[in-house]
Amino acid sequence: MKLPSNTPPRQPLNWKSYWKQLNALILLALLSAQTCHAAKLIAGATQLAESRQVGTDKLDLQNVVDVAYSKYKDLQDGANADYIPILATVPSDLFGVVIATKDGQLFTAGDIDYKFSIQSVSKPFTAALVMQQMGPQALLDKIGVEPTGLPFNSKMALELYEQRSANPLVNAGAIAAVSLIQAESESDRWAQIKENLENFAGTELPLLDEVYQSEYETAWSNRAIANLLYNYNRLYSDPEQALRVYTQQCSLGVNTKDLAIMGATLANAGTNPLTGKLVLNSRHVPELLALMATAGFYDESGAWMYSAGLPAKTGVGGGIVAIVPGQFAIAAFSPRVNQAGNSIKAMKAIRFIAGELGVGLYGANPEE
Ligand code: DON
């Protein structure tokens, strides 16, 4: 066949340049594969970052609160605590869920205005007052920060642990925290503790007198704890005074919104988002959150962190507040509690919200 005249004559095969071109092609392929992989990584990271920032999106926050409320509102598991007799009379079906952001926005569902007794949810906030007055080292030296792994009212913990009181989030350490408040008299001690809790909530909190009477009249176990601690030099005021003020502290009335704002104050590095008041020095907030992460659920603290991955505190009145540091707090209330004294509906609602928003401290951990 005759070649057209403008076709250059075929060059003999140049192996050197062929090899170069092949190398260039392989390099190009490798580079584009890497770029593709890098792009995938960036996309994944962006997705994760986006899911972790859902906290700033109003629609998502209201939606997840609504979904959590309707998902669990008919759950009947557990029963009201009754070792404090009046708690058994609280309507068991009450259920409220609130997210409060660090700038004070609220997203709510259910019975969010019902006032219930704060109970043990008060404990970290009084521990915070001890830190404010005496510094975090005092909490470490005079009470302890180890989780007991035992129920909140354990007397055995006092015998098991050499230092006796072990943690301000169980009854023994919490009564000790009350006794550590620098006060001139019983009424001064109570006034300071109440004011501190109100500063966290950004509103006045009423003493639920019927709860106080019911609890104080039956406080034999806590009285034993206070007296044992005093005997071991781990209580720092008259034991009966510490017991009375501690019982008053537990009998303060809060609603789910109040609890959420108390948590939002911690999410906001110690400054109340409603009042702008600095309630806890920001450098103590991580220490307090660490306590809540390790002991907030007593002998269920491990299971809680394993699932929800957030520092939180429960109360036998049915309230729970969890904190997403630097972002917001999730509070829930429902009176039916489990064996450990933790509200089942509140626990499930908060765990669900944390999973959906992907805000667990150790990474996004949605429910299966
Ligand atoms: O001292 C008590 O037993 C109660 N005032 C508080 C216990 C409590 O809230 C346990 N929480 N889940």
Coordinates of C-alpha atoms and ligand atoms in Angstrom, one line a residue:
M1 CA 0.0 0.0 0.0
K2 CA 1.3 3.4 -0.9
L3 CA 1.6 5.9 1.8
P4 CA 0.1 9.4 1.2
S5 CA 2.9 11.8 0.4
N6 CA 2.3 14.1 3.5
T7 CA 2.6 11.2 6.0
P8 CA 6.0 11.4 7.7
P9 CA 7.9 8.2 7.3
R10 CA 7.4 5.8 10.2
Q11 CA 10.3 6.3 12.7
P12 CA 12.0 3.2 14.0
L13 CA 10.7 2.3 17.6
N14 CA 12.6 4.4 20.2
W15 CA 12.6 2.2 23.3
K16 CA 14.1 4.9 25.5
S17 CA 11.3 7.4 24.9
Y18 CA 8.7 4.6 25.0
W19 CA 9.9 3.7 28.5
K20 CA 9.9 7.3 29.6
Q21 CA 6.3 7.7 28.4
L22 CA 5.2 4.6 30.2
N23 CA 6.8 5.7 33.4
A24 CA 5.1 9.1 33.1
L25 CA 1.8 7.3 32.6
I26 CA 2.3 5.1 35.7
L27 CA 3.2 8.1 37.7
L28 CA 0.1 9.9 36.5
A29 CA -2.1 7.0 37.4
L30 CA -0.5 6.7 40.9
L31 CA -1.0 10.4 41.5
S32 CA -4.6 10.4 40.5
A33 CA -5.3 7.4 42.7
Q34 CA -3.7 9.2 45.6
T35 CA -5.7 12.4 44.8
C36 CA -8.8 10.4 44.7
H37 CA -8.0 8.8 48.1
A38 CA -7.2 12.2 49.6
A39 CA -10.4 13.6 48.2
K40 CA -12.3 10.8 49.8
L41 CA -10.6 11.4 53.2
I42 CA -11.4 15.1 53.0
A43 CA -15.0 14.4 52.1
G44 CA -15.3 12.0 55.1
A45 CA -13.7 14.5 57.5
T46 CA -15.9 17.3 56.3
Q47 CA -19.0 15.1 56.7
L48 CA -17.9 14.2 60.3
A49 CA -17.1 17.9 61.0
E50 CA -20.5 18.8 59.6
S51 CA -22.3 16.2 61.7
R52 CA -20.4 17.5 64.8
Q53 CA -21.6 21.0 64.1
V54 CA -25.2 20.1 63.9
G55 CA -25.4 21.8 67.3
T56 CA -25.5 25.1 65.6
D57 CA -28.3 24.3 63.3
K58 CA -31.7 25.2 64.9
L59 CA -33.8 23.0 62.8
D60 CA -31.8 19.9 63.5
L61 CA -31.8 20.6 67.3
Q62 CA -35.6 21.1 67.4
N63 CA -36.1 18.1 65.2
V64 CA -33.9 15.7 67.3
V65 CA -35.6 16.9 70.5
D66 CA -39.0 16.2 69.0
V67 CA -38.0 12.8 67.7
A68 CA -36.4 11.8 71.0
Y69 CA -39.6 12.8 72.8
S70 CA -42.0 10.9 70.6
K71 CA -39.7 7.9 70.5
Y72 CA -39.7 7.4 74.2
K73 CA -42.8 9.1 75.6
D74 CA -44.8 5.9 75.9
L75 CA -42.1 3.9 77.6
Q76 CA -43.2 2.6 81.0
D77 CA -40.0 0.8 82.2
G78 CA -38.8 1.4 85.8
A79 CA -40.7 3.0 88.7
N80 CA -40.6 6.2 90.7
A81 CA -38.0 6.0 93.6
D82 CA -39.9 5.5 96.8
Y83 CA -37.2 5.4 99.5
I84 CA -38.0 9.1 99.7
P85 CA -41.7 8.6 100.2
I86 CA -43.0 11.7 98.4
L87 CA -41.1 10.9 95.2
A88 CA -43.5 8.0 94.7
T89 CA -46.4 10.5 94.3
V90 CA -44.9 12.3 91.3
P91 CA -46.9 11.5 88.2
S92 CA -44.9 8.8 86.5
D93 CA -45.6 9.6 82.9
L94 CA -44.1 13.1 83.0
F95 CA -41.5 13.5 80.4
G96 CA -39.5 16.6 79.2
V97 CA -36.6 17.0 76.9
V98 CA -34.6 20.2 76.4
I99 CA -31.4 21.3 74.6
A100 CA -29.9 24.6 75.7
T101 CA -27.1 26.0 73.6
K102 CA -24.1 27.8 75.1
D103 CA -25.7 31.1 73.9
G104 CA -29.0 30.3 75.7
Q105 CA -31.3 29.1 73.0
L106 CA -33.7 26.5 74.1
F107 CA -35.2 23.6 72.0
T108 CA -37.9 21.8 74.0
A109 CA -40.5 19.0 74.0
G110 CA -43.0 17.7 76.6
D111 CA -43.4 18.6 80.3
I112 CA -40.6 21.1 80.4
D113 CA -42.1 23.4 83.1
Y114 CA -42.9 20.8 85.7
K115 CA -40.9 21.5 88.9
F116 CA -39.3 18.4 90.4
S117 CA -36.6 18.0 93.0
I118 CA -33.1 18.3 91.7
Q119 CA -31.7 15.6 93.9
S120 CA -28.2 14.4 92.9
V121 CA -28.0 16.6 89.8
S122 CA -27.1 19.3 92.3
K123 CA -23.9 17.5 93.4
P124 CA -21.5 18.6 90.7
F125 CA -22.6 22.2 91.1
T126 CA -21.9 22.2 94.8
A127 CA -18.5 20.5 94.0
A128 CA -18.0 23.5 91.7
L129 CA -18.6 25.9 94.5
V130 CA -15.9 24.0 96.6
M131 CA -13.5 24.4 93.7
Q132 CA -14.4 28.1 93.4
Q133 CA -13.8 28.7 97.1
M134 CA -10.8 26.4 97.8
G135 CA -9.4 25.3 94.4
P136 CA -9.5 21.9 92.7
Q137 CA -6.7 20.5 94.9
A138 CA -9.0 20.8 98.0
L139 CA -11.5 18.6 96.3
L140 CA -8.9 16.0 95.5
D141 CA -7.4 16.1 99.1
K142 CA -10.5 16.5 101.2
I143 CA -13.1 14.5 99.3
G144 CA -11.4 12.5 96.4
V145 CA -12.2 12.1 92.7
E146 CA -12.3 8.3 92.2
P147 CA -15.5 6.7 91.0
T148 CA -16.6 4.2 93.6
G149 CA -18.3 1.8 91.2
L150 CA -20.9 1.4 93.9
P151 CA -24.4 2.7 94.4
F152 CA -24.8 6.4 95.3
N153 CA -25.7 5.6 99.0
S154 CA -23.1 3.0 99.6
K155 CA -21.8 2.7 103.1
M156 CA -19.5 -0.1 102.1
A157 CA -17.5 2.4 100.0
L158 CA -16.5 4.2 103.2
E159 CA -14.9 1.0 104.5
L160 CA -13.5 -0.2 101.2
Y161 CA -11.6 3.0 100.4
E162 CA -8.7 4.0 102.6
Q163 CA -9.5 7.7 102.2
R164 CA -13.2 7.0 103.1
S165 CA -15.0 9.6 101.0
A166 CA -14.1 9.0 97.4
N167 CA -16.1 11.3 95.2
P168 CA -18.3 14.4 95.4
L169 CA -20.9 12.9 93.1
V170 CA -22.0 10.1 95.5
N171 CA -23.8 10.8 98.8
A172 CA -20.8 10.6 101.1
G173 CA -18.6 13.0 99.1
A174 CA -21.6 15.3 98.4
I175 CA -22.4 15.6 102.1
A176 CA -18.7 16.3 102.6
A177 CA -18.8 19.0 99.9
V178 CA -21.7 20.7 101.7
S179 CA -19.6 20.6 104.9
L180 CA -16.6 22.2 103.1
I181 CA -18.4 25.3 102.0
Q182 CA -16.8 28.3 103.9
A183 CA -19.8 29.3 106.0
E184 CA -20.3 31.2 109.2
S185 CA -23.6 29.4 110.1
E186 CA -26.0 26.8 108.9
S187 CA -28.2 29.5 107.3
D188 CA -25.2 31.0 105.6
R189 CA -24.1 27.6 104.3
W190 CA -27.6 27.0 102.9
A191 CA -27.8 30.5 101.4
Q192 CA -24.5 30.1 99.6
I193 CA -25.4 26.7 98.2
K194 CA -28.8 27.8 97.0
E195 CA -27.4 31.0 95.5
N196 CA -24.7 29.0 93.6
L197 CA -27.3 26.6 92.1
E198 CA -29.5 29.6 91.1
N199 CA -26.5 31.2 89.5
F200 CA -26.0 28.1 87.4
A201 CA -29.7 28.0 86.5
G202 CA -30.0 31.8 85.9
T203 CA -33.2 31.9 87.9
E204 CA -34.5 31.5 91.5
L205 CA -35.1 28.0 92.6
P206 CA -37.8 27.2 95.2
L207 CA -37.2 24.8 98.0
L208 CA -39.8 22.0 97.7
D209 CA -40.6 21.9 101.4
E210 CA -42.7 18.6 101.2
V211 CA -39.8 16.9 99.5
Y212 CA -37.4 18.2 102.2
Q213 CA -39.6 17.0 105.0
S214 CA -40.2 13.6 103.4
E215 CA -36.4 13.1 102.8
Y216 CA -35.2 14.5 106.1
E217 CA -37.6 12.4 108.1
T218 CA -36.4 9.3 106.5
A219 CA -32.7 10.2 106.1
W220 CA -31.3 7.4 108.3
S221 CA -28.9 6.1 105.7
N222 CA -27.4 9.6 104.9
R223 CA -27.3 10.3 108.6
A224 CA -25.2 7.2 109.1
I225 CA -22.9 8.3 106.2
A226 CA -22.5 11.8 107.7
N227 CA -21.6 10.4 111.1
L228 CA -19.2 7.8 109.8
L229 CA -17.4 10.5 107.8
Y230 CA -17.2 12.7 110.8
N231 CA -15.7 9.9 112.7
Y232 CA -13.1 9.4 110.1
N233 CA -12.3 13.2 109.9
R234 CA -13.7 13.5 106.4
L235 CA -16.6 15.7 107.3
Y236 CA -15.8 19.4 108.0
S237 CA -18.8 20.7 109.8
D238 CA -21.3 19.4 112.4
P239 CA -22.7 16.2 110.7
E240 CA -26.4 17.0 111.4
Q241 CA -26.0 20.4 109.9
A242 CA -24.3 19.0 106.8
L243 CA -27.1 16.5 106.5
R244 CA -29.8 19.1 106.8
V245 CA -28.2 21.5 104.2
Y246 CA -27.5 18.6 101.9
T247 CA -31.1 17.5 102.1
Q248 CA -32.3 21.0 101.4
Q249 CA -29.9 21.1 98.4
C250 CA -31.5 17.9 97.0
S251 CA -35.0 19.3 97.6
L252 CA -34.6 22.4 95.4
G253 CA -37.2 22.5 92.6
V254 CA -36.0 22.7 89.0
N255 CA -37.7 22.1 85.7
T256 CA -36.1 20.6 82.7
K257 CA -35.2 24.0 81.2
D258 CA -33.5 25.0 84.4
L259 CA -31.4 21.8 84.3
A260 CA -30.5 22.5 80.7
I261 CA -29.3 26.0 81.4
M262 CA -27.2 24.7 84.4
G263 CA -25.6 22.4 81.9
A264 CA -25.3 25.1 79.2
T265 CA -23.4 27.2 81.8
L266 CA -20.8 24.4 81.9
A267 CA -20.9 24.0 78.1
N268 CA -20.2 27.8 78.0
A269 CA -17.0 27.5 80.1
G270 CA -18.6 28.5 83.3
T271 CA -20.5 31.6 82.3
N272 CA -24.3 31.5 82.5
P273 CA -25.7 32.2 79.0
L274 CA -28.8 33.9 80.3
T275 CA -27.3 36.2 82.9
G276 CA -23.8 36.5 81.5
K277 CA -22.5 35.8 85.1
L278 CA -19.3 33.9 85.5
V279 CA -20.3 31.1 87.9
L280 CA -17.3 28.8 87.7
N281 CA -13.8 29.8 86.6
S282 CA -13.3 28.3 83.1
R283 CA -10.1 26.6 84.1
H284 CA -12.1 24.4 86.6
V285 CA -14.7 23.3 84.0
P286 CA -12.7 20.5 82.5
E287 CA -12.1 19.0 86.0
L288 CA -15.7 19.1 86.9
L289 CA -16.7 17.6 83.5
A290 CA -14.2 14.8 84.1
L291 CA -15.9 14.0 87.4
M292 CA -19.2 13.9 85.7
A293 CA -17.8 11.6 83.0
T294 CA -16.4 9.1 85.4
A295 CA -19.0 9.1 88.2
G296 CA -22.1 10.9 87.0
F297 CA -24.1 7.6 86.8
Y298 CA -22.7 5.8 89.9
D299 CA -22.3 2.1 89.2
E300 CA -23.6 2.7 85.7
S301 CA -21.0 5.4 84.8
G302 CA -19.0 3.0 82.5
A303 CA -22.1 1.9 80.6
W304 CA -23.2 5.5 80.1
M305 CA -19.9 6.6 78.7
Y306 CA -19.7 3.5 76.6
S307 CA -23.0 4.5 74.9
A308 CA -23.6 8.2 75.1
G309 CA -20.0 9.3 75.5
L310 CA -20.9 12.6 77.4
P311 CA -20.3 13.9 80.9
A312 CA -23.6 13.9 82.7
K313 CA -25.3 13.8 86.1
T314 CA -28.5 12.0 87.1
G315 CA -30.8 12.5 90.1
V316 CA -33.3 10.1 91.7
G317 CA -36.1 12.7 91.1
G318 CA -35.8 11.8 87.4
G319 CA -33.6 14.6 86.0
I320 CA -30.5 14.1 84.0
V321 CA -28.2 16.7 82.4
A322 CA -25.4 16.0 79.9
I323 CA -22.9 18.4 78.5
V324 CA -21.4 18.7 75.1
P325 CA -18.4 20.9 76.0
G326 CA -18.2 24.2 74.1
Q327 CA -21.6 23.6 72.4
F328 CA -24.7 22.8 74.4
A329 CA -26.4 20.8 77.2
I330 CA -29.1 18.2 76.9
A331 CA -31.5 17.8 79.8
A332 CA -34.3 15.4 80.3
F333 CA -36.7 14.5 83.1
S334 CA -39.0 11.5 83.7
P335 CA -39.7 10.0 87.2
R336 CA -39.4 6.3 86.5
V337 CA -35.8 5.2 87.5
N338 CA -33.9 1.9 87.2
Q339 CA -32.1 0.0 90.0
A340 CA -29.2 2.4 90.0
G341 CA -31.6 5.4 90.5
N342 CA -31.2 6.8 87.0
S343 CA -34.3 7.9 84.9
I344 CA -34.8 5.4 82.1
K345 CA -36.6 7.7 79.7
A346 CA -34.3 10.6 80.3
M347 CA -31.3 8.4 79.9
K348 CA -32.6 7.0 76.6
A349 CA -33.6 10.4 75.2
I350 CA -30.2 11.9 75.9
R351 CA -28.3 9.0 74.6
F352 CA -30.4 9.0 71.4
I353 CA -29.8 12.7 70.9
A354 CA -26.1 12.4 71.5
G355 CA -25.9 9.6 68.9
E356 CA -28.0 11.4 66.3
L357 CA -26.0 14.6 66.6
G358 CA -22.7 12.7 66.6
V359 CA -21.5 14.7 69.6
G360 CA -20.0 11.9 71.8
L361 CA -16.6 13.0 73.2
Y362 CA -14.9 10.0 71.7
G363 CA -16.5 10.3 68.3
A364 CA -19.9 10.0 66.7
N365 CA -21.6 6.9 68.2
P366 CA -25.2 6.6 66.8
E367 CA -27.5 3.9 68.1
E368 CA -27.4 0.7 66.2
Ligands
DON1 O1 -29.3 11.5 99.2 C1 -30.2 11.0 98.5 O2 -30.4 9.8 98.6 C2 -30.9 11.8 97.5 N1 -31.2 13.1 98.1 C3 -30.2 11.9 96.2 C4 -29.9 10.6 95.6 C5 -29.9 10.7 94.1 O3 -30.4 11.6 93.5 C6 -29.4 9.5 93.4 N2 -29.5 9.7 92.0 N3 -29.7 9.2 91.0

